[in-house]
Short mmCIF file of C-alpha atoms in Angstrom, two decimals:
data_model
loop_
_atom_site.label_atom_id
_atom_site.label_comp_id
_atom_site.label_asym_id
_atom_site.label_seq_id
_atom_site.Cartn_x
_atom_site.Cartn_y
_atom_site.Cartn_z
CA MET A 20 -11.56 -11.62 5.64
CA ALA A 21 -12.82 -10.79 2.20
CA SER A 22 -11.78 -12.94 -0.71
CA ARG A 23 -9.52 -11.27 -3.24
CA GLY A 24 -10.76 -13.23 -6.24
CA SER A 25 -9.15 -15.34 -8.94
CA GLU A 26 -6.61 -12.63 -9.74
CA PHE A 27 -4.64 -13.64 -6.65
CA GLU A 28 -3.50 -17.23 -6.98
CA THR A 29 -1.29 -18.71 -4.30
CA SER A 30 2.44 -18.70 -5.06
CA PRO A 31 4.95 -20.52 -2.84
CA ALA A 32 7.54 -18.46 -1.01
CA GLU A 33 11.17 -19.11 -1.82
CA GLY A 34 12.98 -20.95 0.96
CA THR A 35 11.54 -23.01 3.76
CA GLU A 36 12.58 -21.16 6.92
CA GLU A 37 9.52 -21.17 9.17
CA ASP A 38 10.16 -17.73 10.65
CA ARG A 39 10.17 -16.14 7.20
CA LEU A 40 7.04 -17.94 6.09
CA VAL A 41 4.97 -16.72 9.02
CA ARG A 42 6.36 -13.21 9.51
CA TYR A 43 3.77 -11.51 7.35
CA GLY A 44 0.74 -13.58 8.25
CA THR A 45 -1.49 -15.57 5.93
CA SER A 46 -1.08 -13.65 2.70
CA MET A 47 -2.13 -15.19 -0.57
CA PHE A 48 1.53 -15.52 -1.54
CA GLY A 49 2.81 -18.00 0.99
CA GLY A 50 3.61 -15.62 3.82
CA ARG A 51 5.71 -13.02 2.02
CA PRO A 52 4.92 -9.31 2.39
CA THR A 53 2.46 -7.90 -0.12
CA PHE A 54 2.99 -4.14 0.29
CA THR A 55 5.91 -1.81 0.82
CA LEU A 56 5.87 1.73 2.20
CA VAL A 57 8.80 3.96 1.22
CA ARG A 58 9.69 7.33 2.75
CA ARG A 59 11.88 9.83 0.93
CA GLU A 60 12.97 13.32 1.90
CA THR A 61 12.00 16.34 -0.21
CA ASP A 62 12.61 20.06 0.26
CA GLY A 63 9.20 20.33 1.95
CA GLY A 64 9.55 17.28 4.17
CA GLY A 65 8.99 13.56 3.88
CA GLU A 66 6.81 11.92 1.24
CA TRP A 67 5.38 8.40 1.31
CA THR A 68 4.89 6.01 -1.59
CA LEU A 69 2.85 2.83 -1.16
CA HIS A 70 3.09 -0.11 -3.58
CA GLU A 71 1.29 -3.44 -3.68
CA LEU A 72 3.71 -6.29 -4.45
CA LEU A 73 2.60 -8.80 -7.07
CA PRO A 74 4.07 -11.40 -9.41
CA ARG A 75 5.04 -9.44 -12.52
CA GLU A 76 2.48 -11.21 -14.74
CA GLN A 77 -0.36 -10.32 -12.38
CA ALA A 78 0.80 -6.72 -12.10
CA GLU A 79 0.95 -6.39 -15.88
CA ALA A 80 -2.47 -8.02 -16.28
CA ARG A 81 -3.96 -5.54 -13.80
CA ARG A 82 -2.34 -2.64 -15.67
CA ASP A 83 -3.72 -3.92 -18.98
CA ARG A 84 -7.25 -4.18 -17.59
CA LEU A 85 -7.09 -0.64 -16.25
CA GLU A 86 -5.68 0.74 -19.49
CA ARG A 87 -8.58 -0.76 -21.43
CA ASP A 88 -10.83 1.41 -19.26
CA GLY A 89 -8.77 4.53 -19.79
CA ARG A 90 -6.94 4.36 -16.45
CA SER A 91 -3.25 3.91 -15.73
CA LEU A 92 -1.09 1.91 -13.34
CA SER A 93 2.62 2.33 -12.73
CA ILE A 94 4.54 -0.89 -12.06
CA THR A 95 8.20 -1.10 -11.01
CA PRO A 96 10.58 -4.00 -10.20
CA VAL A 97 10.66 -4.49 -6.44
CA GLU A 98 14.40 -3.90 -6.10
CA ASP A 99 14.06 -0.57 -7.92
CA LEU A 100 11.35 0.58 -5.49
CA VAL A 101 13.73 0.61 -2.54
CA SER A 102 17.27 0.68 -3.94
CA ASP A 103 17.79 4.40 -3.32
CA VAL A 104 16.66 4.27 0.32
CA ALA A 105 18.02 0.86 1.36
CA GLY A 106 21.70 1.73 1.16
CA ASP A 107 24.47 -0.75 0.44
CA ASP A 108 22.88 -3.59 2.37
CA LEU A 109 19.94 -3.95 -0.03
CA LEU A 110 19.76 -7.74 -0.22
CA SER A 111 19.58 -8.29 3.54
CA LYS A 112 16.95 -5.59 3.85
CA LEU A 113 14.83 -7.40 1.29
CA ASP A 114 14.30 -9.99 4.02
CA GLY A 115 15.67 -13.01 2.17
CA TRP A 116 12.89 -13.21 -0.40
CA THR A 117 13.63 -13.54 -4.09
CA TRP A 118 11.92 -10.73 -6.01
CA ASP A 119 13.21 -11.29 -9.56
CA GLU A 120 9.76 -11.88 -11.07
CA TRP A 121 7.86 -9.47 -8.84
CA ALA A 122 6.80 -5.87 -9.29
CA GLY A 123 5.27 -3.11 -7.24
CA ALA A 124 1.92 -1.74 -8.42
CA LYS A 125 1.80 1.87 -7.29
CA VAL A 126 -1.08 2.72 -4.97
CA ALA A 127 -0.28 6.40 -4.34
CA ARG A 128 2.45 8.87 -3.48
CA LEU A 129 1.64 11.43 -0.78
CA ASP A 130 3.24 14.84 -0.35
CA PRO A 131 4.42 16.10 3.07
CA THR A 132 1.06 17.73 3.92
CA ARG A 133 -0.81 14.46 3.44
CA VAL A 134 1.94 12.53 5.21
CA ARG A 135 1.37 14.65 8.31
CA ALA A 136 -2.41 14.20 8.09
CA LEU A 137 -2.09 10.40 7.91
CA GLN A 138 0.72 9.97 10.45
CA ASP A 139 -1.51 8.47 13.15
CA VAL A 140 -3.38 6.02 10.93
CA VAL A 141 -0.10 4.82 9.41
CA ARG A 142 1.48 4.37 12.83
CA GLU A 143 -1.49 2.34 14.06
CA ALA A 144 -1.64 0.23 10.90
CA ILE A 145 2.01 -0.82 11.01
CA GLU A 146 2.40 -1.14 14.78
CA GLY A 147 3.72 -4.59 15.53
CA THR A 148 4.47 -5.49 11.92
CA PRO A 149 7.82 -7.16 11.17
CA GLY A 150 10.84 -4.98 10.61
CA ASP A 151 11.90 -1.55 11.81
CA SER A 152 9.26 1.05 10.93
CA SER A 153 10.95 3.99 12.65
CA GLU A 154 12.53 5.36 9.49
CA VAL A 155 9.23 5.68 7.64
CA LEU A 156 7.52 7.29 10.63
CA THR A 157 9.98 9.67 12.24
CA GLY A 158 12.21 11.00 9.51
CA GLY A 159 14.90 10.25 7.02
CA ALA A 160 14.61 7.86 4.13
CA GLY A 161 13.64 4.22 4.47
CA PHE A 162 11.10 1.54 3.76
CA VAL A 163 9.16 -1.18 5.47
CA PHE A 164 7.47 -4.31 4.15
CA LEU A 165 3.85 -4.71 5.23
CA PRO A 166 1.47 -7.63 5.74
CA GLU A 167 -1.58 -7.66 3.53
CA THR A 168 -4.07 -6.38 6.10
CA ALA A 169 -1.91 -3.38 7.03
CA GLY A 170 -1.17 -2.64 3.39
CA VAL A 171 -4.82 -2.73 2.37
CA ARG A 172 -5.78 -0.36 5.20
CA LEU A 173 -3.10 2.11 4.15
CA ALA A 174 -4.10 1.74 0.50
CA VAL A 175 -7.63 2.86 1.35
CA ALA A 176 -6.31 5.87 3.26
CA PHE A 177 -3.79 6.81 0.56
CA ARG A 178 -6.25 6.52 -2.31
CA GLY A 179 -8.93 8.37 -0.41
CA VAL A 180 -6.85 11.29 0.82
CA LYS A 181 -4.79 12.03 -2.29
CA PRO A 182 -7.14 14.54 -4.03
CA ILE A 183 -8.35 16.22 -0.81
CA GLN A 184 -7.14 19.79 -0.30
CA ARG A 185 -8.43 20.71 3.16
CA ILE A 186 -6.54 19.50 6.21
CA ASP A 187 -9.69 18.94 8.26
CA ARG A 188 -11.09 16.67 5.55
CA MET A 189 -7.80 14.76 5.34
CA ARG A 190 -7.86 14.14 9.08
CA SER A 191 -11.51 13.13 9.01
CA LEU A 192 -10.81 10.54 6.33
CA ALA A 193 -7.81 9.24 8.28
CA ARG A 194 -9.92 8.81 11.44
CA GLY A 195 -12.61 7.03 9.45
CA VAL A 196 -10.16 4.57 7.92
CA ALA A 197 -8.60 3.91 11.35
CA ARG A 198 -12.05 2.89 12.66
CA MET A 199 -12.79 0.48 9.80
CA SER A 200 -12.69 -3.26 10.26
CA ASP A 201 -10.34 -5.29 8.08
CA GLU A 202 -13.31 -6.48 6.04
CA GLU A 203 -14.42 -2.90 5.37
CA CYS A 204 -10.90 -1.98 4.27
CA TYR A 205 -10.79 -4.87 1.80
CA TYR A 206 -14.18 -3.83 0.42
CA TRP A 207 -13.14 -0.22 -0.12
CA TYR A 208 -9.74 -1.06 -1.58
CA ALA A 209 -11.37 -3.34 -4.15
CA LYS A 210 -13.97 -0.68 -4.89
CA CYS A 211 -11.38 2.11 -5.25
CA ARG A 212 -9.23 0.26 -7.77
CA SER A 213 -11.85 -1.66 -9.73
CA PRO A 214 -12.24 -0.65 -13.41
CA SER A 215 -15.98 -1.26 -13.01
CA SER A 216 -16.24 1.23 -10.13
CA PRO A 217 -14.76 4.52 -11.39
CA ASN A 218 -16.39 6.49 -8.56
CA GLY A 219 -15.22 4.27 -5.72
CA GLU A 220 -12.76 6.80 -4.31
CA LYS A 221 -15.34 9.58 -4.47
CA ALA A 222 -17.85 7.41 -2.60
CA LEU A 223 -15.26 6.73 0.09
CA ARG A 224 -14.56 10.43 0.55
CA VAL A 225 -18.25 11.27 0.72
CA LEU A 226 -18.73 8.59 3.37
CA LEU A 227 -15.89 9.80 5.60
CA THR A 228 -15.77 13.58 5.05
CA ASP A 229 -19.21 14.72 3.85
CA HIS A 230 -20.24 15.82 7.35
CA ILE A 231 -17.60 18.58 7.32
CA GLU A 232 -18.86 21.93 6.07
#
């Protein structure tokens, strides 16, 4: 698995319950989830929003680096990301973790057309992950926490597909991301969001869709 660099220093998870520490694999943050996928209903159908979860200081530092290069990054407190879709039982649905000093760094929001194009790659990426993923796949409003590997794979797909207009190109990119190894996904996610690689997303789209006329 690719290294994520000095930006991601290990932070201990709150609590000591073994099941909670291992649920999301060997993330850099002591076993807690590092992405969340939220589904909301719109007049045209469901939309998905993917966020990477980071300690607030790291999220703000990433935003500052991007802004120095003329790019933007939206960050939101974790509870605010899911409060409108989690219902009254918000705290239990946050899986017991304390999120007071954490924020979600927005990866992308996809409209219903792109949601339909990526349905298969999302289903495959989150199959077997902790929690109930049915709400974000089959309808209604809901969210699911994701392990790092699943979140990175979806981040590549979301960033790559967002500006594409043709359905056949969207589906080609989705199939390409589904075939990638975890290492390839980490490489492309780093490349797509790096301030030093402004054309990373374009290179990804050329790689996965350029064969379509």
